[in-house]
């Protein structure tokens, strides 16, 4: 299996006052095409930091990180933006929706950076909104939505372009059991049909149940890395 994500001896330090805080320590991690994996661990263990580095939103302090065969640290701003816009869908822990845009426009946004016709975009946005059950809200703005609905818009926006990799930071934190189940089914389907690689960060037992690989972070280190047979 080709390794889409390859991390070797990676450390992340944050400057704090006159010193530094090491959020990730000696991370070695390979994630292959089509994996359905999750990073679990207590609050503050480094899950978001790790996803941000994989998604080239942040850079490591030491060691190497390759995503889709590219050394992310050596990419220019423009190259890392194009890696993200073409191949990576990101679901942020804090949604990051655009407040002045409607649900429809938020989901369409990543497609505007790519070469799709208006008709193709319409079809893709409609499909994505259908997957997350938000067709009735397509004209609403984020402020008019519940937390769980915002989370579903963020999920639709991440999967609308059918990226190779979806990085999902606690994607079900605000969803009820029924919606979590439905969203996870959709992701499993994308994983099976298109071979989309998923990397979650989660505390949620409902998500953990679906994972085929569970990577446990404790104090910035990988404590366990387990295959889960279904
Ligand atoms: N910009 C920053 N400067 C200094 N420390 C930071 C910074 N960002 C994160 N940290 C620290 O790094 C550690 C890991 O943070 P991270 O957000 O990755 O945790 P997490 O596992 O995602 O937690 P949660 O489950 O609460 O979302 C925490 O101790 C946090 O305080
Ligand atoms: Mg986090």
CSV table of C-alpha atoms and ligand atoms in Angstrom, one decimal:
chain,number,residue,atom,x,y,z
A,1,UNK,CA,0.0,0.0,0.0
A,2,UNK,CA,1.4,3.4,-1.0
A,3,UNK,CA,2.0,5.6,2.0
A,4,UNK,CA,0.1,8.9,1.6
A,5,UNK,CA,1.4,10.3,4.8
A,6,UNK,CA,4.9,9.5,6.1
A,7,UNK,CA,6.2,11.1,9.3
A,8,UNK,CA,9.6,10.4,10.7
A,9,UNK,CA,11.1,11.5,14.0
A,10,UNK,CA,8.9,14.6,14.1
A,11,UNK,CA,8.8,17.1,16.9
A,12,UNK,CA,6.7,20.2,17.3
A,13,UNK,CA,7.8,22.9,19.8
A,14,UNK,CA,5.8,26.1,20.5
A,15,UNK,CA,7.6,29.1,21.9
A,16,UNK,CA,6.1,29.9,25.4
A,17,UNK,CA,7.5,32.9,27.2
A,18,UNK,CA,11.3,32.6,27.1
A,19,UNK,CA,11.1,28.8,26.8
A,20,UNK,CA,9.3,26.3,24.6
A,21,UNK,CA,6.6,23.7,25.0
A,22,UNK,CA,7.0,20.4,23.1
A,23,UNK,CA,3.5,19.4,21.9
A,24,UNK,CA,4.7,16.5,19.7
A,25,UNK,CA,7.6,14.2,20.4
A,26,UNK,CA,9.4,11.7,18.2
A,27,UNK,CA,6.4,11.0,16.0
A,28,UNK,CA,6.8,8.1,13.5
A,29,UNK,CA,3.7,7.5,11.6
A,30,UNK,CA,2.8,6.1,8.2
A,31,UNK,CA,-0.7,6.2,6.8
A,32,UNK,CA,-1.5,4.4,3.6
A,33,UNK,CA,-4.1,5.0,0.9
A,34,UNK,CA,-7.6,4.2,1.8
A,35,UNK,CA,-7.0,3.9,5.6
A,36,UNK,CA,-9.8,4.8,8.0
A,37,UNK,CA,-7.8,5.9,11.0
A,38,UNK,CA,-8.2,8.0,14.1
A,39,UNK,CA,-6.0,9.8,16.5
A,40,UNK,CA,-7.3,9.5,20.1
A,41,UNK,CA,-6.0,10.8,23.3
A,42,UNK,CA,-6.8,13.2,26.2
A,43,UNK,CA,-7.3,16.9,25.7
A,44,UNK,CA,-4.0,18.6,25.1
A,45,UNK,CA,-2.2,15.5,23.9
A,46,UNK,CA,-1.5,17.0,20.5
A,47,UNK,CA,-4.2,15.7,18.2
A,48,UNK,CA,-5.1,19.0,16.5
A,49,UNK,CA,-1.4,19.9,16.2
A,50,UNK,CA,-0.7,16.7,14.4
A,51,UNK,CA,-3.6,17.1,12.0
A,52,UNK,CA,-2.6,20.7,11.3
A,53,UNK,CA,0.9,19.6,10.4
A,54,UNK,CA,-0.4,16.7,8.2
A,55,UNK,CA,-2.7,19.2,6.5
A,56,UNK,CA,0.2,21.7,6.0
A,57,UNK,CA,-1.5,24.4,8.0
A,58,UNK,CA,1.4,24.3,10.4
A,59,UNK,CA,5.0,23.1,10.1
A,60,UNK,CA,7.0,20.7,12.3
A,61,UNK,CA,10.0,21.9,14.2
A,62,UNK,CA,12.1,18.8,13.6
A,63,UNK,CA,11.9,15.6,11.6
A,64,UNK,CA,10.2,15.0,8.2
A,65,UNK,CA,6.6,15.0,7.1
A,66,UNK,CA,5.7,13.9,3.6
A,67,UNK,CA,2.1,14.1,2.3
A,68,UNK,CA,1.3,12.6,-1.1
A,69,UNK,CA,5.0,12.2,-1.7
A,70,UNK,CA,5.8,15.9,-1.0
A,71,UNK,CA,8.0,17.2,1.8
A,72,UNK,CA,5.5,19.7,3.2
A,73,UNK,CA,8.2,21.8,4.9
A,74,UNK,CA,9.9,22.6,1.6
A,75,UNK,CA,6.7,23.7,-0.2
A,76,UNK,CA,6.2,27.4,-0.9
A,77,UNK,CA,3.1,29.1,0.4
A,78,UNK,CA,1.5,28.7,-3.0
A,79,UNK,CA,2.5,25.0,-3.4
A,80,UNK,CA,1.1,24.1,0.0
A,81,UNK,CA,-2.1,26.0,-0.7
A,82,UNK,CA,-2.5,24.0,-3.9
A,83,UNK,CA,-1.8,20.7,-2.2
A,84,UNK,CA,-4.6,21.6,0.3
A,85,UNK,CA,-7.1,22.8,-2.3
A,86,UNK,CA,-6.6,19.9,-4.7
A,87,UNK,CA,-6.1,16.9,-2.4
A,88,UNK,CA,-7.0,17.6,1.2
A,89,UNK,CA,-10.4,18.2,2.9
A,90,UNK,CA,-10.2,19.6,6.4
A,91,UNK,CA,-12.9,19.6,9.0
A,92,UNK,CA,-11.8,22.0,11.7
A,93,UNK,CA,-12.7,21.6,15.4
A,94,UNK,CA,-14.0,25.1,15.3
A,95,UNK,CA,-15.8,24.8,11.9
A,96,UNK,CA,-14.2,28.0,10.3
A,97,UNK,CA,-17.4,28.7,8.3
A,98,UNK,CA,-17.6,32.0,6.4
A,99,UNK,CA,-20.3,33.9,8.4
A,100,UNK,CA,-21.6,36.1,5.5
A,101,UNK,CA,-22.0,33.2,3.1
A,102,UNK,CA,-25.0,30.8,3.0
A,103,UNK,CA,-24.7,27.1,3.7
A,104,UNK,CA,-24.6,26.5,-0.1
A,105,UNK,CA,-21.9,29.1,-0.7
A,106,UNK,CA,-19.8,27.8,2.2
A,107,UNK,CA,-19.8,24.3,0.6
A,108,UNK,CA,-19.2,25.7,-2.9
A,109,UNK,CA,-16.2,27.7,-1.8
A,110,UNK,CA,-13.5,25.1,-2.2
A,111,UNK,CA,-14.7,24.3,-5.7
A,112,UNK,CA,-14.2,27.9,-6.8
A,113,UNK,CA,-10.5,27.4,-6.5
A,114,UNK,CA,-10.6,24.4,-8.9
A,115,UNK,CA,-11.6,23.9,-12.5
A,116,UNK,CA,-15.3,23.0,-12.4
A,117,UNK,CA,-18.1,24.5,-14.4
A,118,UNK,CA,-21.1,26.1,-12.7
A,119,UNK,CA,-23.2,23.1,-13.5
A,120,UNK,CA,-20.7,20.6,-12.1
A,121,UNK,CA,-20.4,22.7,-8.9
A,122,UNK,CA,-24.1,22.8,-8.5
A,123,UNK,CA,-24.3,19.0,-8.7
A,124,UNK,CA,-21.4,18.5,-6.3
A,125,UNK,CA,-22.7,21.0,-3.7
A,126,UNK,CA,-26.2,19.4,-3.9
A,127,UNK,CA,-24.7,15.9,-3.4
A,128,UNK,CA,-22.6,17.0,-0.5
A,129,UNK,CA,-25.6,18.8,1.2
A,130,UNK,CA,-27.7,15.7,0.7
A,131,UNK,CA,-25.0,13.5,2.3
A,132,UNK,CA,-25.1,15.6,5.4
A,133,UNK,CA,-28.9,16.2,5.3
A,134,UNK,CA,-28.8,19.9,5.0
A,135,UNK,CA,-30.7,20.6,1.7
A,136,UNK,CA,-33.5,22.4,3.7
A,137,UNK,CA,-31.0,24.9,5.1
A,138,UNK,CA,-29.0,25.7,2.0
A,139,UNK,CA,-30.0,29.4,2.1
A,140,UNK,CA,-29.3,29.8,5.8
A,141,UNK,CA,-26.2,31.6,7.2
A,142,UNK,CA,-24.0,30.0,9.9
A,143,UNK,CA,-25.4,32.3,12.6
A,144,UNK,CA,-28.9,30.9,11.9
A,145,UNK,CA,-27.7,27.2,12.4
A,146,UNK,CA,-27.3,25.0,15.4
A,147,UNK,CA,-23.8,23.9,16.4
A,148,UNK,CA,-24.4,20.4,15.0
A,149,UNK,CA,-25.7,21.9,11.7
A,150,UNK,CA,-22.5,24.1,11.4
A,151,UNK,CA,-20.5,21.0,12.0
A,152,UNK,CA,-22.4,19.2,9.1
A,153,UNK,CA,-21.7,22.2,6.8
A,154,UNK,CA,-18.0,21.9,7.6
A,155,UNK,CA,-18.2,18.2,6.8
A,156,UNK,CA,-19.9,18.9,3.5
A,157,UNK,CA,-17.3,21.5,2.6
A,158,UNK,CA,-14.5,19.1,3.3
A,159,UNK,CA,-15.9,16.2,1.2
A,160,UNK,CA,-17.5,18.2,-1.6
A,161,UNK,CA,-14.5,18.0,-4.0
A,162,UNK,CA,-14.0,14.3,-3.1
A,163,UNK,CA,-10.4,14.8,-1.9
A,164,UNK,CA,-7.8,12.1,-1.6
A,165,UNK,CA,-7.3,12.8,2.1
A,166,UNK,CA,-9.9,14.0,4.7
A,167,UNK,CA,-8.5,15.3,8.0
A,168,UNK,CA,-11.3,15.6,10.5
A,169,UNK,CA,-10.7,17.2,13.9
A,170,UNK,CA,-13.4,15.9,16.3
A,171,UNK,CA,-16.0,15.9,13.5
A,172,UNK,CA,-18.9,14.6,15.7
A,173,UNK,CA,-18.3,16.7,18.8
A,174,UNK,CA,-21.6,18.5,18.4
A,175,UNK,CA,-23.7,15.9,16.7
A,176,UNK,CA,-26.4,13.7,18.3
A,177,UNK,CA,-26.1,9.9,18.0
A,178,UNK,CA,-28.3,9.7,14.9
A,179,UNK,CA,-26.4,12.4,12.9
A,180,UNK,CA,-23.0,11.0,14.0
A,181,UNK,CA,-24.0,7.6,12.8
A,182,UNK,CA,-25.3,9.0,9.4
A,183,UNK,CA,-22.2,11.1,8.9
A,184,UNK,CA,-19.9,8.2,9.7
A,185,UNK,CA,-21.8,6.0,7.3
A,186,UNK,CA,-21.3,8.6,4.6
A,187,UNK,CA,-17.6,8.7,5.3
A,188,UNK,CA,-17.3,4.9,5.3
A,189,UNK,CA,-19.1,5.0,1.9
A,190,UNK,CA,-16.7,7.6,0.5
A,191,UNK,CA,-13.8,5.5,1.8
A,192,UNK,CA,-15.1,2.3,0.2
A,193,UNK,CA,-16.3,3.8,-3.1
A,194,UNK,CA,-13.5,6.4,-3.8
A,195,UNK,CA,-10.7,5.1,-1.6
A,196,UNK,CA,-10.7,8.4,0.3
A,197,UNK,CA,-8.2,8.3,3.2
A,198,UNK,CA,-9.6,9.5,6.5
A,199,UNK,CA,-7.7,10.6,9.6
A,200,UNK,CA,-9.9,11.7,12.5
A,201,UNK,CA,-9.1,13.1,15.8
A,202,UNK,CA,-11.7,12.1,18.3
A,203,UNK,CA,-12.8,11.3,21.9
A,204,UNK,CA,-16.1,10.0,20.7
A,205,UNK,CA,-16.8,6.3,21.3
A,206,UNK,CA,-19.3,6.4,18.4
A,207,UNK,CA,-16.4,7.4,16.0
A,208,UNK,CA,-13.9,5.0,17.6
A,209,UNK,CA,-16.3,2.1,16.8
A,210,UNK,CA,-16.0,2.8,13.1
A,211,UNK,CA,-12.2,3.2,13.0
A,212,UNK,CA,-10.0,0.5,11.5
A,213,UNK,CA,-6.9,1.9,13.1
A,214,UNK,CA,-6.6,3.7,16.4
A,215,UNK,CA,-3.5,5.8,17.1
A,216,UNK,CA,-3.3,6.9,20.7
A,217,UNK,CA,-1.4,10.1,21.6
A,218,UNK,CA,-0.4,10.7,25.2
A,219,UNK,CA,1.6,13.8,26.1
A,220,UNK,CA,2.6,14.3,22.5
A,221,UNK,CA,3.8,10.8,21.9
A,222,UNK,CA,2.3,7.8,20.2
A,223,UNK,CA,1.5,5.4,23.0
A,224,UNK,CA,-0.4,2.8,21.0
A,225,UNK,CA,-1.0,2.2,17.3
A,226,UNK,CA,-3.6,-0.6,16.8
A,227,UNK,CA,-5.4,-2.2,13.9
A,228,UNK,CA,-9.0,-2.8,14.7
A,229,UNK,CA,-10.7,-5.7,13.0
A,230,UNK,CA,-14.3,-5.1,12.2
B,1,LIG,N1,0.1,28.1,19.5
B,1,LIG,C1,0.4,27.4,20.7
B,1,LIG,N2,1.4,27.9,21.5
B,1,LIG,C2,1.7,27.2,22.6
B,1,LIG,N3,1.2,26.0,23.0
B,1,LIG,C3,0.3,25.5,22.1
B,1,LIG,C4,-0.2,26.1,20.9
B,1,LIG,N4,-1.1,25.4,20.3
B,1,LIG,C5,-1.3,24.3,21.1
B,1,LIG,N5,-0.5,24.3,22.2
B,1,LIG,C6,-0.3,23.3,23.2
B,1,LIG,O1,0.0,22.1,22.6
B,1,LIG,C7,-0.7,21.0,23.3
B,1,LIG,C8,-1.5,20.2,22.2
B,1,LIG,O2,-2.5,21.0,21.8
B,1,LIG,P1,-3.6,20.4,20.8
B,1,LIG,O3,-4.5,21.5,20.4
B,1,LIG,O4,-2.9,19.7,19.7
B,1,LIG,O5,-4.3,19.3,21.7
B,1,LIG,P2,-5.6,18.3,21.4
B,1,LIG,O6,-5.1,16.9,21.6
B,1,LIG,O7,-6.1,18.7,20.0
B,1,LIG,O8,-6.6,18.7,22.5
B,1,LIG,P3,-8.2,18.8,22.5
B,1,LIG,O9,-8.7,17.4,22.6
B,1,LIG,O10,-8.5,19.6,23.7
B,1,LIG,O11,-8.7,19.5,21.2
B,1,LIG,C9,-1.6,21.6,24.4
B,1,LIG,O12,-0.9,21.5,25.6
B,1,LIG,C10,-1.7,23.1,24.0
B,1,LIG,O13,-1.8,23.9,25.1
B,2,LIG,MG1,-7.9,19.5,19.4
